[in-house]
JSON list of C-alpha atoms in Angstrom, two decimals:
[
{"chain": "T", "resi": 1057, "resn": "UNK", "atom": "CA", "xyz": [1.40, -26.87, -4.04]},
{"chain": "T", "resi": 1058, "resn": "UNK", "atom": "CA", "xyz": [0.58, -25.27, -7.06]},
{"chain": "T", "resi": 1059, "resn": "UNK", "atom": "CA", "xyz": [0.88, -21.82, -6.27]},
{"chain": "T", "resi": 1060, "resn": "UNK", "atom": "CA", "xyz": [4.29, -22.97, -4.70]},
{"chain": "T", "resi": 1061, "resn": "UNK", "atom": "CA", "xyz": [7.49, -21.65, -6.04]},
{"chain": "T", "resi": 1062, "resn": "UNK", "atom": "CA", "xyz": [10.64, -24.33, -5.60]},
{"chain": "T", "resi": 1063, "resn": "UNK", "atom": "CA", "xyz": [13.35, -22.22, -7.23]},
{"chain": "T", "resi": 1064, "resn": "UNK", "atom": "CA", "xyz": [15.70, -20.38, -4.84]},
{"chain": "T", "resi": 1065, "resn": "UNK", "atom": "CA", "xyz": [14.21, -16.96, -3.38]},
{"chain": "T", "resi": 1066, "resn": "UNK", "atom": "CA", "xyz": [15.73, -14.08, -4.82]},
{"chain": "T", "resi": 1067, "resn": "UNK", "atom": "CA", "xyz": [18.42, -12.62, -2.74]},
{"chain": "T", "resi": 1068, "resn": "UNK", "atom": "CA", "xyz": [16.71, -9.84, -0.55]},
{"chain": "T", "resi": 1069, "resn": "UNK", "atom": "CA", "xyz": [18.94, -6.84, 0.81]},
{"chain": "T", "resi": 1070, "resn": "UNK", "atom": "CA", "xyz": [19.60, -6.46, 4.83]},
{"chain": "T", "resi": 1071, "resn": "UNK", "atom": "CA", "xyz": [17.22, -4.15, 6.90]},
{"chain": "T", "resi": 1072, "resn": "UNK", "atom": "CA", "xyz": [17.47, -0.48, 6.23]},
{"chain": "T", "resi": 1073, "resn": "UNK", "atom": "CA", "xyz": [16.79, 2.38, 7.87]},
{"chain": "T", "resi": 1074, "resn": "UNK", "atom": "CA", "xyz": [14.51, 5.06, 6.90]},
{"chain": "T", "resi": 1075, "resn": "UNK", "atom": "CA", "xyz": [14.05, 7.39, 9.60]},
{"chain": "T", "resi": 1076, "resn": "UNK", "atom": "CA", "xyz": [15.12, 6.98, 13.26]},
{"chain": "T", "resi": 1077, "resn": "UNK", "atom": "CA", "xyz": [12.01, 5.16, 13.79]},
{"chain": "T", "resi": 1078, "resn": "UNK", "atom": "CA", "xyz": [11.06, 2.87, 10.83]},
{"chain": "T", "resi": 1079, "resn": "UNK", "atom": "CA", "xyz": [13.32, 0.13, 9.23]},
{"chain": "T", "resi": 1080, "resn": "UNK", "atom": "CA", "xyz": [12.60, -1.53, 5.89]},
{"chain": "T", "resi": 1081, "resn": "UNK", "atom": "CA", "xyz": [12.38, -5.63, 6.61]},
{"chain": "T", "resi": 1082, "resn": "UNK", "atom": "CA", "xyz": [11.77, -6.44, 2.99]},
{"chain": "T", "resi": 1083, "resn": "UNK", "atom": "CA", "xyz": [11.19, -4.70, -0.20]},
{"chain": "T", "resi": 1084, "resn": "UNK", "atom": "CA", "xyz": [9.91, -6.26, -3.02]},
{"chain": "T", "resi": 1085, "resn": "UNK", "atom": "CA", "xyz": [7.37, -6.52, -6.10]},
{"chain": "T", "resi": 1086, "resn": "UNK", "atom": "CA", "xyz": [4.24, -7.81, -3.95]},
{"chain": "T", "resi": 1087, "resn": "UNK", "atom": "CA", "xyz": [4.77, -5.87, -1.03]},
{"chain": "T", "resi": 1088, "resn": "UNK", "atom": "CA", "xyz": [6.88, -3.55, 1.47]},
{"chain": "T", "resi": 1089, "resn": "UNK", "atom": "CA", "xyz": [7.40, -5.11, 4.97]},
{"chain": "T", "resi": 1090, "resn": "UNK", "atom": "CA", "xyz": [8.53, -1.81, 7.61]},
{"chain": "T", "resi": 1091, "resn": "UNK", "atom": "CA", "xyz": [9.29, -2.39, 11.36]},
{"chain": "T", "resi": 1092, "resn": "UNK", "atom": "CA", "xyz": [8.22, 1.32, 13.26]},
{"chain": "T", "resi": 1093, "resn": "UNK", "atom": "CA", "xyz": [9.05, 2.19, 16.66]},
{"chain": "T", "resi": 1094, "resn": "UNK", "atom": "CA", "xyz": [7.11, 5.13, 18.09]},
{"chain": "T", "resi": 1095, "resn": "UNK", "atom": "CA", "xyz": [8.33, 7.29, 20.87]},
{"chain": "T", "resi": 1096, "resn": "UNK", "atom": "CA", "xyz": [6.01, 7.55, 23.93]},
{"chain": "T", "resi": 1097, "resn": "UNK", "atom": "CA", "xyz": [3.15, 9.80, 23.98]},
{"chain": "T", "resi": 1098, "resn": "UNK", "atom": "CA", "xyz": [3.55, 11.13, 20.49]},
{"chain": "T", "resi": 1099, "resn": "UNK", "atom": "CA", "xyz": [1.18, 11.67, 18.06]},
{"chain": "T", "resi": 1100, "resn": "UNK", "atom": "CA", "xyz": [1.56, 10.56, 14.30]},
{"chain": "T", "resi": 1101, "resn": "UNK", "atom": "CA", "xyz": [-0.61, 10.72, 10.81]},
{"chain": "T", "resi": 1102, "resn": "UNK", "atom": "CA", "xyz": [-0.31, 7.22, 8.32]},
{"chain": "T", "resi": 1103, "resn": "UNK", "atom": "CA", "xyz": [-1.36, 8.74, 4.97]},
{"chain": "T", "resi": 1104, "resn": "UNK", "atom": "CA", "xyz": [-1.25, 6.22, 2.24]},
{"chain": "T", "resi": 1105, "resn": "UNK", "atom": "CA", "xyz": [-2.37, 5.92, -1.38]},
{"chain": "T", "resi": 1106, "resn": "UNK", "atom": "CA", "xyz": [-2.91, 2.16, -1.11]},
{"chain": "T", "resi": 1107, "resn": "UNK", "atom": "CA", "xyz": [-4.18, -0.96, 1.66]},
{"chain": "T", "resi": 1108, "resn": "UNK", "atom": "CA", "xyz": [-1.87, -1.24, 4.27]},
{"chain": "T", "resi": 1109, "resn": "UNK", "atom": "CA", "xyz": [-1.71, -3.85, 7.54]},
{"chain": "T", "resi": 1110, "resn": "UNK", "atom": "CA", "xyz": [-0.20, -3.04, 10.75]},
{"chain": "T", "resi": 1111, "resn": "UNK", "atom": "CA", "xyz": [0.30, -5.43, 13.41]},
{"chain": "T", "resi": 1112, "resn": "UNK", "atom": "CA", "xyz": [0.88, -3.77, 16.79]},
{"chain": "T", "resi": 1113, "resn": "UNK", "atom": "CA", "xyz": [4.26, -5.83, 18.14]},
{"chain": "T", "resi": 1114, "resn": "UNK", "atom": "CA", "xyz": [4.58, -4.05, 21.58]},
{"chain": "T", "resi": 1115, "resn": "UNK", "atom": "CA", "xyz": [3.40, -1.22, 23.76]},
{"chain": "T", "resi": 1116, "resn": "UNK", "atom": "CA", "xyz": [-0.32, 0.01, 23.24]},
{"chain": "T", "resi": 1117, "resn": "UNK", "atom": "CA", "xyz": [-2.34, 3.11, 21.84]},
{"chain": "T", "resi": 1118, "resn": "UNK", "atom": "CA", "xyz": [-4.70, 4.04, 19.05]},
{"chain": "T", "resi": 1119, "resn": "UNK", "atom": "CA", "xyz": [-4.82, 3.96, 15.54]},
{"chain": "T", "resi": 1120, "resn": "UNK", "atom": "CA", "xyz": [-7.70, 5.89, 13.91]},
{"chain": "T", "resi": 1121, "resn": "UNK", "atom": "CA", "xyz": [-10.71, 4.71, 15.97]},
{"chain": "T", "resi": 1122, "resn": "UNK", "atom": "CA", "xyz": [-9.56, 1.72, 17.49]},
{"chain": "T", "resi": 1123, "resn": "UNK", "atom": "CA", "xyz": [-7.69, 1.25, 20.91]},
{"chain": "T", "resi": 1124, "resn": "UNK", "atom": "CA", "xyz": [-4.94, -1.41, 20.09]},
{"chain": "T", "resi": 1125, "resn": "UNK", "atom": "CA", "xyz": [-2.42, -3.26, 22.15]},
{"chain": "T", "resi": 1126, "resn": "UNK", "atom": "CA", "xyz": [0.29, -6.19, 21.56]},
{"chain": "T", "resi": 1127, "resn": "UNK", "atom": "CA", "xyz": [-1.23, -9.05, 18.59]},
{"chain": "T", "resi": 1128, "resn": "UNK", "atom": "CA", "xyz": [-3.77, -6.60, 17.21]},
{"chain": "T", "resi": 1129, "resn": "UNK", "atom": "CA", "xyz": [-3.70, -5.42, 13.36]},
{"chain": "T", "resi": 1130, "resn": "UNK", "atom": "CA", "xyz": [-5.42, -3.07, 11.67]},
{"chain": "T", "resi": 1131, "resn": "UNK", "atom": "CA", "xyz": [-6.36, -2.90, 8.07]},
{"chain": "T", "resi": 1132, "resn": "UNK", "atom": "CA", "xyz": [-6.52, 0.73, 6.35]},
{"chain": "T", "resi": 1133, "resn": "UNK", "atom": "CA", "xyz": [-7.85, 0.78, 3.12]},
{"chain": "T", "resi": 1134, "resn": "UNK", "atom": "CA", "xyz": [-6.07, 3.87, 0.94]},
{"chain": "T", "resi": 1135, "resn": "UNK", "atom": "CA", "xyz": [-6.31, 6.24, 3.72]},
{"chain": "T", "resi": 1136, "resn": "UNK", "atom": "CA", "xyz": [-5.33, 8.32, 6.58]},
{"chain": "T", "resi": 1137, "resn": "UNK", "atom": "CA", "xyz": [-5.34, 7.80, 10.40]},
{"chain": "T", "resi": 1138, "resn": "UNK", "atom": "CA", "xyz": [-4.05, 8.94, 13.20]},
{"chain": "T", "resi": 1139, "resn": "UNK", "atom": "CA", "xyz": [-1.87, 6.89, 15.95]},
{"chain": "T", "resi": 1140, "resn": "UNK", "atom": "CA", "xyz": [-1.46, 8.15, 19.23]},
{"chain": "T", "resi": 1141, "resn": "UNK", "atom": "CA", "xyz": [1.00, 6.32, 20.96]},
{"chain": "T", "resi": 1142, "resn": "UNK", "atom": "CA", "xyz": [0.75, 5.17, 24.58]},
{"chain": "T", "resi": 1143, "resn": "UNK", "atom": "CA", "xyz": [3.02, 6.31, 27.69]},
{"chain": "T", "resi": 1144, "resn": "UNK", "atom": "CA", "xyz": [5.18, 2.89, 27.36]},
{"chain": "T", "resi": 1145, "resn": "UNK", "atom": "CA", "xyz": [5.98, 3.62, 23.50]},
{"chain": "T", "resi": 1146, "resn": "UNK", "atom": "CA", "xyz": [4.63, 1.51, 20.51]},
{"chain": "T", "resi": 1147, "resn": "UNK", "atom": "CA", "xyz": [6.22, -0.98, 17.50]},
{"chain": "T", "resi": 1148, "resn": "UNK", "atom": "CA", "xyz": [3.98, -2.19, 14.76]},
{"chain": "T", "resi": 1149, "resn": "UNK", "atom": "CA", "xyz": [4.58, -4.18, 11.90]},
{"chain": "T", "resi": 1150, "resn": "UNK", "atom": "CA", "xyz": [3.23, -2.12, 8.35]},
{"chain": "T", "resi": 1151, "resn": "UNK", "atom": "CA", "xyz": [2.82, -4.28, 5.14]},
{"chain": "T", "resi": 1152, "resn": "UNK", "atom": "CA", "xyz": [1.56, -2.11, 2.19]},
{"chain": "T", "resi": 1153, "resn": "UNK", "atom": "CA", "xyz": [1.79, -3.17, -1.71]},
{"chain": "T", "resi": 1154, "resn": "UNK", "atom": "CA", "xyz": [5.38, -2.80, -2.95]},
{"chain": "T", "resi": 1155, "resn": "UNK", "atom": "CA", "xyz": [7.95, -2.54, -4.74]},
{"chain": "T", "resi": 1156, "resn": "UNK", "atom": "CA", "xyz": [9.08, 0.58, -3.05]},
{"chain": "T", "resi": 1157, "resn": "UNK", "atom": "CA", "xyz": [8.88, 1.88, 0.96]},
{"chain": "T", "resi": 1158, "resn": "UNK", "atom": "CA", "xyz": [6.82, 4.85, 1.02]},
{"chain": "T", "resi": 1159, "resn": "UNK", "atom": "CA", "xyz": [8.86, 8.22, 1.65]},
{"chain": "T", "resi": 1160, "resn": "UNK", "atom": "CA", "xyz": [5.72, 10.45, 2.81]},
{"chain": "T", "resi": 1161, "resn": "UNK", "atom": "CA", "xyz": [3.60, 7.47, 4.44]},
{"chain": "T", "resi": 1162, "resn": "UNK", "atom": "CA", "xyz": [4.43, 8.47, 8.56]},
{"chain": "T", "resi": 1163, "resn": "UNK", "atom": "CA", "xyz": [4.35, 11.95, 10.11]},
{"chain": "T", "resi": 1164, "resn": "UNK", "atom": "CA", "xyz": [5.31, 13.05, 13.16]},
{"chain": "T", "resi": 1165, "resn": "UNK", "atom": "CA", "xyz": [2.15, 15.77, 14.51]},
{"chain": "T", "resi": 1166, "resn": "UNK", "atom": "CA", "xyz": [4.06, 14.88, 17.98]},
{"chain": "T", "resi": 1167, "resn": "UNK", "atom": "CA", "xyz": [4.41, 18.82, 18.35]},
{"chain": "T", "resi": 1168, "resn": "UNK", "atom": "CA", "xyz": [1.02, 20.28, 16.60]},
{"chain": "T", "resi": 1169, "resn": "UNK", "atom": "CA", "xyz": [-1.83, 21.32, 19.19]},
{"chain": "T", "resi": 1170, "resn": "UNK", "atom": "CA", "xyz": [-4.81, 19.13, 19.08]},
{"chain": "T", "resi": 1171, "resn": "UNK", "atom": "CA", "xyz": [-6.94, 21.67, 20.36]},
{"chain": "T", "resi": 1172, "resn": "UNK", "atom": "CA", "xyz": [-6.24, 24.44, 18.30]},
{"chain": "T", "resi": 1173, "resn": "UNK", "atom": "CA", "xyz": [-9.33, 25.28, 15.93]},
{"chain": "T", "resi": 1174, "resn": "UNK", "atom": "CA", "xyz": [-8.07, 26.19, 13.11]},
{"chain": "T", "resi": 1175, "resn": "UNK", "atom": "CA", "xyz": [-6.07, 22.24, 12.80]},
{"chain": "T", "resi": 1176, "resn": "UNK", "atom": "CA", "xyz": [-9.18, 20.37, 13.81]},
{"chain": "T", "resi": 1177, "resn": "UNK", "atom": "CA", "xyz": [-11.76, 19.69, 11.56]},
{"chain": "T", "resi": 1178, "resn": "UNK", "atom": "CA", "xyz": [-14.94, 18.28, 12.84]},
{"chain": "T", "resi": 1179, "resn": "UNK", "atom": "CA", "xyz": [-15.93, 14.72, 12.30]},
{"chain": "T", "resi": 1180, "resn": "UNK", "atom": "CA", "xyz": [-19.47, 14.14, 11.15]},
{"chain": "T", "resi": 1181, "resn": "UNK", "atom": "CA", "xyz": [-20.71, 13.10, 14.30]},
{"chain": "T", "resi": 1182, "resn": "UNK", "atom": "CA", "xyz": [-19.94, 16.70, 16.26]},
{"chain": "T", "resi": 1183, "resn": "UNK", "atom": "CA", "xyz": [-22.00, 18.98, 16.89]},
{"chain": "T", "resi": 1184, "resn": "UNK", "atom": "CA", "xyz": [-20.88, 22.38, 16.13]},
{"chain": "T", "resi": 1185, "resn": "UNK", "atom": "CA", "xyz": [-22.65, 25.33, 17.98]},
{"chain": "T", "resi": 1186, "resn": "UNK", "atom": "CA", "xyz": [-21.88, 28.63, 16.16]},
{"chain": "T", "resi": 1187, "resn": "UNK", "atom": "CA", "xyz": [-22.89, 31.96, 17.49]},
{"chain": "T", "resi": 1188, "resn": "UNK", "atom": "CA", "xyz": [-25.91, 34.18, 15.97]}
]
């Protein structure tokens, strides 16, 4: 009750759309609410200066480490990760601090080779062999 607020809520704006794939639910001083629908079997990169929360809403696939399916969130605390989408497509819910929907904060690698040497950087726990 007493961190309760009874005056009217301040009028928030209808959804908008950012990209093809992610739509701004609500905007505002304590934090950015986006719906994000992901394509099938693409491949993305969530780079943010600040905590976000996604809630996977449908479909399945990973985000950073972490296999994830329908009622699963993630936290990512001022980071990147990857999120490679599953063959039946993905939506997550993404709450970061607001006021303002990150521009920069989804890319689409969808079309970059994973395998090519020169775009993967080893993670700490590979072992590298180099030729002498």
């Amino acid at each position: 009750m007493a961190a309760s607020d009874a005056w009217p809520p301040p009028t928030q704006l209808p959804p908008r759309r950012l990209t093809d794939g992610r739509t701004v639910l609500v905007a505002s001083s304590p934090f950015v609410l986006e719906r994000i629908d992901l394509q099938a079997n693409s491949h993305w990169e969530l780079d943010t200066d600040r905590e976000a929360w996604l809630l996977v809403i449908d479909g399945k696939g990973r985000i950073g480490r972490a296999n994830v399916t329908v009622g699963e969130a993630i936290f990512i605390e001022a980071d990147s990760a990857g999120i490679d989408i599953g063959p039946s497509g993905m939506s997550i819910l993404l709450a970061y601090p607001g006021p303002d929907p990150i521009a920069s904060l989804l890319q689409d690698c969808t079309g970059l080779t994973k395998n090519s040497t020169a775009a993967q950087a080893p993670t700490s726990s590979e072992i590298i062999e180099v030729p002498t």
